Amino acid sequence: MILDILKFGDPVLRQQCAEVTEFDKELWQLLDDMYETMQKADGIGLAAPQVGVLKRVVVIDVDDGRIELVNPVITLMRGAQYEPEGCLSFKGKRGVVKRPKRVRVTAQNRFGKPVKFRGKDLLARAFCHEIDHLNGVLFEDKVLEWVEDEDDD
Ligand code: NI
């Protein structure tokens, strides 16, 4: 099911999200709906608060397969990259944000099993951006320079 994506200015986007403790059908449905919603919106990542659910849940797909993160934590950050980034809650706005070049993330999968990921470049950026959402942090807080949106779509 396609969910509504909250837009910037919505106070829900500034809330702290709660740890997931129940790995049940409701969580699986949320993950499936978030993935479908992200794909429909042509995004590479979506965090649960963006669909109004204050839980520590993220989906990511940087054209390299579906990644589901429940209760994710960044365990290592290395290097730096400066690239324009956007957000499905800020359609049409892009800005340069400093992010680590490489990160490691631990999380749980939809069944509650521990999982680990490594990401570099765009994937590292997506991990950082989406995990920020779970703490009410938005990319606009970190933009060094806004960039004109290219005529991409
Ligand atoms: Ni975002």
Short mmCIF file of C-alpha atoms and ligand atoms in Angstrom, two decimals:
data_model
loop_
_atom_site.label_atom_id
_atom_site.label_comp_id
_atom_site.label_asym_id
_atom_site.label_seq_id
_atom_site.Cartn_x
_atom_site.Cartn_y
_atom_site.Cartn_z
CA MET A 1 0.00 0.00 0.00
CA ILE A 2 1.27 3.44 -0.90
CA LEU A 3 1.55 5.68 2.17
CA ASP A 4 1.44 9.46 2.39
CA ILE A 5 4.85 11.05 2.84
CA LEU A 6 4.92 13.88 5.37
CA LYS A 7 6.39 17.14 4.16
CA PHE A 8 8.88 19.45 5.85
CA GLY A 9 7.30 21.60 8.52
CA ASP A 10 5.32 18.65 9.86
CA PRO A 11 6.20 18.39 13.57
CA VAL A 12 6.18 14.58 13.40
CA LEU A 13 9.44 14.77 11.42
CA ARG A 14 11.12 16.35 14.47
CA GLN A 15 10.17 13.61 16.91
CA GLN A 16 12.48 11.00 18.39
CA CYS A 17 11.52 7.50 17.25
CA ALA A 18 11.05 4.53 19.57
CA GLU A 19 12.93 1.22 19.46
CA VAL A 20 11.04 -1.62 17.80
CA THR A 21 10.39 -4.51 20.17
CA GLU A 22 7.70 -6.47 18.28
CA PHE A 23 8.83 -8.17 15.06
CA ASP A 24 5.36 -9.02 13.95
CA LYS A 25 3.13 -8.80 10.89
CA GLU A 26 2.44 -5.16 11.59
CA LEU A 27 6.17 -4.41 11.25
CA TRP A 28 6.44 -6.49 8.06
CA GLN A 29 3.49 -4.64 6.56
CA LEU A 30 5.10 -1.32 7.46
CA LEU A 31 8.38 -2.37 5.82
CA ASP A 32 6.59 -3.55 2.67
CA ASP A 33 4.48 -0.39 2.46
CA MET A 34 7.49 1.85 3.05
CA TYR A 35 9.44 0.11 0.29
CA GLU A 36 6.55 0.41 -2.15
CA THR A 37 6.06 4.06 -1.22
CA MET A 38 9.76 4.82 -1.64
CA GLN A 39 9.89 3.17 -5.05
CA LYS A 40 6.78 4.95 -6.26
CA ALA A 41 8.30 8.26 -5.17
CA ASP A 42 11.56 7.36 -6.94
CA GLY A 43 13.59 7.63 -3.74
CA ILE A 44 16.59 5.70 -2.45
CA GLY A 45 15.65 5.74 1.22
CA LEU A 46 12.69 6.28 3.51
CA ALA A 47 12.40 6.41 7.29
CA ALA A 48 9.26 5.50 9.24
CA PRO A 49 8.62 8.99 10.67
CA GLN A 50 8.25 10.21 7.08
CA VAL A 51 5.08 8.12 6.87
CA GLY A 52 3.96 9.19 10.33
CA VAL A 53 5.21 6.15 12.26
CA LEU A 54 7.54 7.02 15.13
CA LYS A 55 9.52 3.77 15.10
CA ARG A 56 13.17 3.07 14.33
CA VAL A 57 12.57 1.58 10.88
CA VAL A 58 14.30 2.42 7.59
CA VAL A 59 14.24 1.10 4.03
CA ILE A 60 16.98 1.83 1.51
CA ASP A 61 17.63 0.83 -2.08
CA VAL A 62 20.43 2.52 -3.98
CA ASP A 63 19.79 0.29 -7.01
CA ASP A 64 21.67 -2.48 -5.27
CA GLY A 65 18.85 -4.37 -3.60
CA ARG A 66 16.40 -3.79 -0.79
CA ILE A 67 17.86 -3.03 2.62
CA GLU A 68 15.66 -3.08 5.71
CA LEU A 69 16.97 -1.64 8.95
CA VAL A 70 15.21 -2.00 12.29
CA ASN A 71 16.80 -0.23 15.27
CA PRO A 72 19.89 0.74 13.24
CA VAL A 73 23.04 2.12 14.82
CA ILE A 74 26.08 3.53 13.03
CA THR A 75 29.12 1.83 14.54
CA LEU A 76 31.87 3.33 12.42
CA MET A 77 32.33 6.42 10.27
CA ARG A 78 35.41 7.03 8.19
CA GLY A 79 36.47 9.76 5.78
CA ALA A 80 34.27 12.48 4.34
CA GLN A 81 32.25 13.21 1.21
CA TYR A 82 30.52 16.41 0.08
CA GLU A 83 27.67 15.77 -2.34
CA PRO A 84 24.22 17.18 -3.01
CA GLU A 85 21.45 15.25 -1.31
CA GLY A 86 17.69 15.39 -1.24
CA CYS A 87 14.81 13.96 0.75
CA LEU A 88 11.34 12.71 -0.15
CA SER A 89 9.92 15.10 2.47
CA PHE A 90 11.61 18.03 0.65
CA LYS A 91 10.72 17.38 -2.97
CA GLY A 92 12.67 19.60 -5.31
CA LYS A 93 15.19 20.78 -2.71
CA ARG A 94 18.78 19.62 -2.79
CA GLY A 95 21.81 20.72 -0.87
CA VAL A 96 25.40 19.73 -0.26
CA VAL A 97 25.84 17.83 3.00
CA LYS A 98 29.05 16.54 4.52
CA ARG A 99 28.78 12.83 5.23
CA PRO A 100 31.30 10.12 6.06
CA LYS A 101 32.76 8.31 3.05
CA ARG A 102 32.27 4.93 4.68
CA VAL A 103 30.08 3.68 7.48
CA ARG A 104 29.26 0.47 9.24
CA VAL A 105 25.78 -0.09 10.57
CA THR A 106 24.35 -2.72 12.88
CA ALA A 107 20.61 -3.27 12.99
CA GLN A 108 17.99 -5.97 13.19
CA ASN A 109 16.13 -7.47 10.27
CA ARG A 110 12.36 -7.91 10.12
CA PHE A 111 12.65 -11.06 12.21
CA GLY A 112 14.69 -9.42 14.94
CA LYS A 113 17.96 -11.07 13.91
CA PRO A 114 21.11 -8.93 14.15
CA VAL A 115 22.46 -7.76 10.78
CA LYS A 116 25.49 -5.72 9.75
CA PHE A 117 26.06 -3.55 6.72
CA ARG A 118 28.94 -1.63 5.27
CA GLY A 119 28.31 1.27 2.98
CA LYS A 120 30.43 3.71 1.05
CA ASP A 121 29.67 6.76 -1.06
CA LEU A 122 25.94 6.95 -1.87
CA LEU A 123 25.02 4.04 0.40
CA ALA A 124 26.94 5.57 3.32
CA ARG A 125 25.07 8.83 2.67
CA ALA A 126 21.72 7.03 2.62
CA PHE A 127 22.44 5.23 5.90
CA CYS A 128 23.35 8.51 7.61
CA HIS A 129 20.43 10.48 6.17
CA GLU A 130 17.80 7.89 7.09
CA ILE A 131 19.16 7.20 10.56
CA ASP A 132 19.16 10.96 11.21
CA HIS A 133 15.41 10.91 10.49
CA LEU A 134 14.90 8.51 13.43
CA ASN A 135 16.31 11.19 15.73
CA GLY A 136 14.28 14.02 14.26
CA VAL A 137 17.30 15.37 12.37
CA LEU A 138 16.62 16.59 8.84
CA PHE A 139 19.15 17.16 6.07
CA GLU A 140 18.23 20.84 5.92
CA ASP A 141 19.95 21.19 9.32
CA LYS A 142 23.22 20.07 7.75
CA VAL A 143 23.14 21.67 4.30
CA LEU A 144 26.32 23.63 3.57
CA GLU A 145 25.04 25.03 0.31
CA TRP A 146 21.68 24.68 -1.46
CA VAL A 147 21.92 23.67 -5.11
CA GLU A 148 19.60 24.34 -8.01
CA ASP A 149 17.57 21.27 -8.85
CA GLU A 150 18.51 19.91 -12.24
CA ASP A 151 15.83 19.17 -14.77
CA ASP A 152 16.13 15.48 -14.04
CA ASP A 153 12.60 14.19 -14.23
NI NI B 1 14.91 12.16 4.07
#
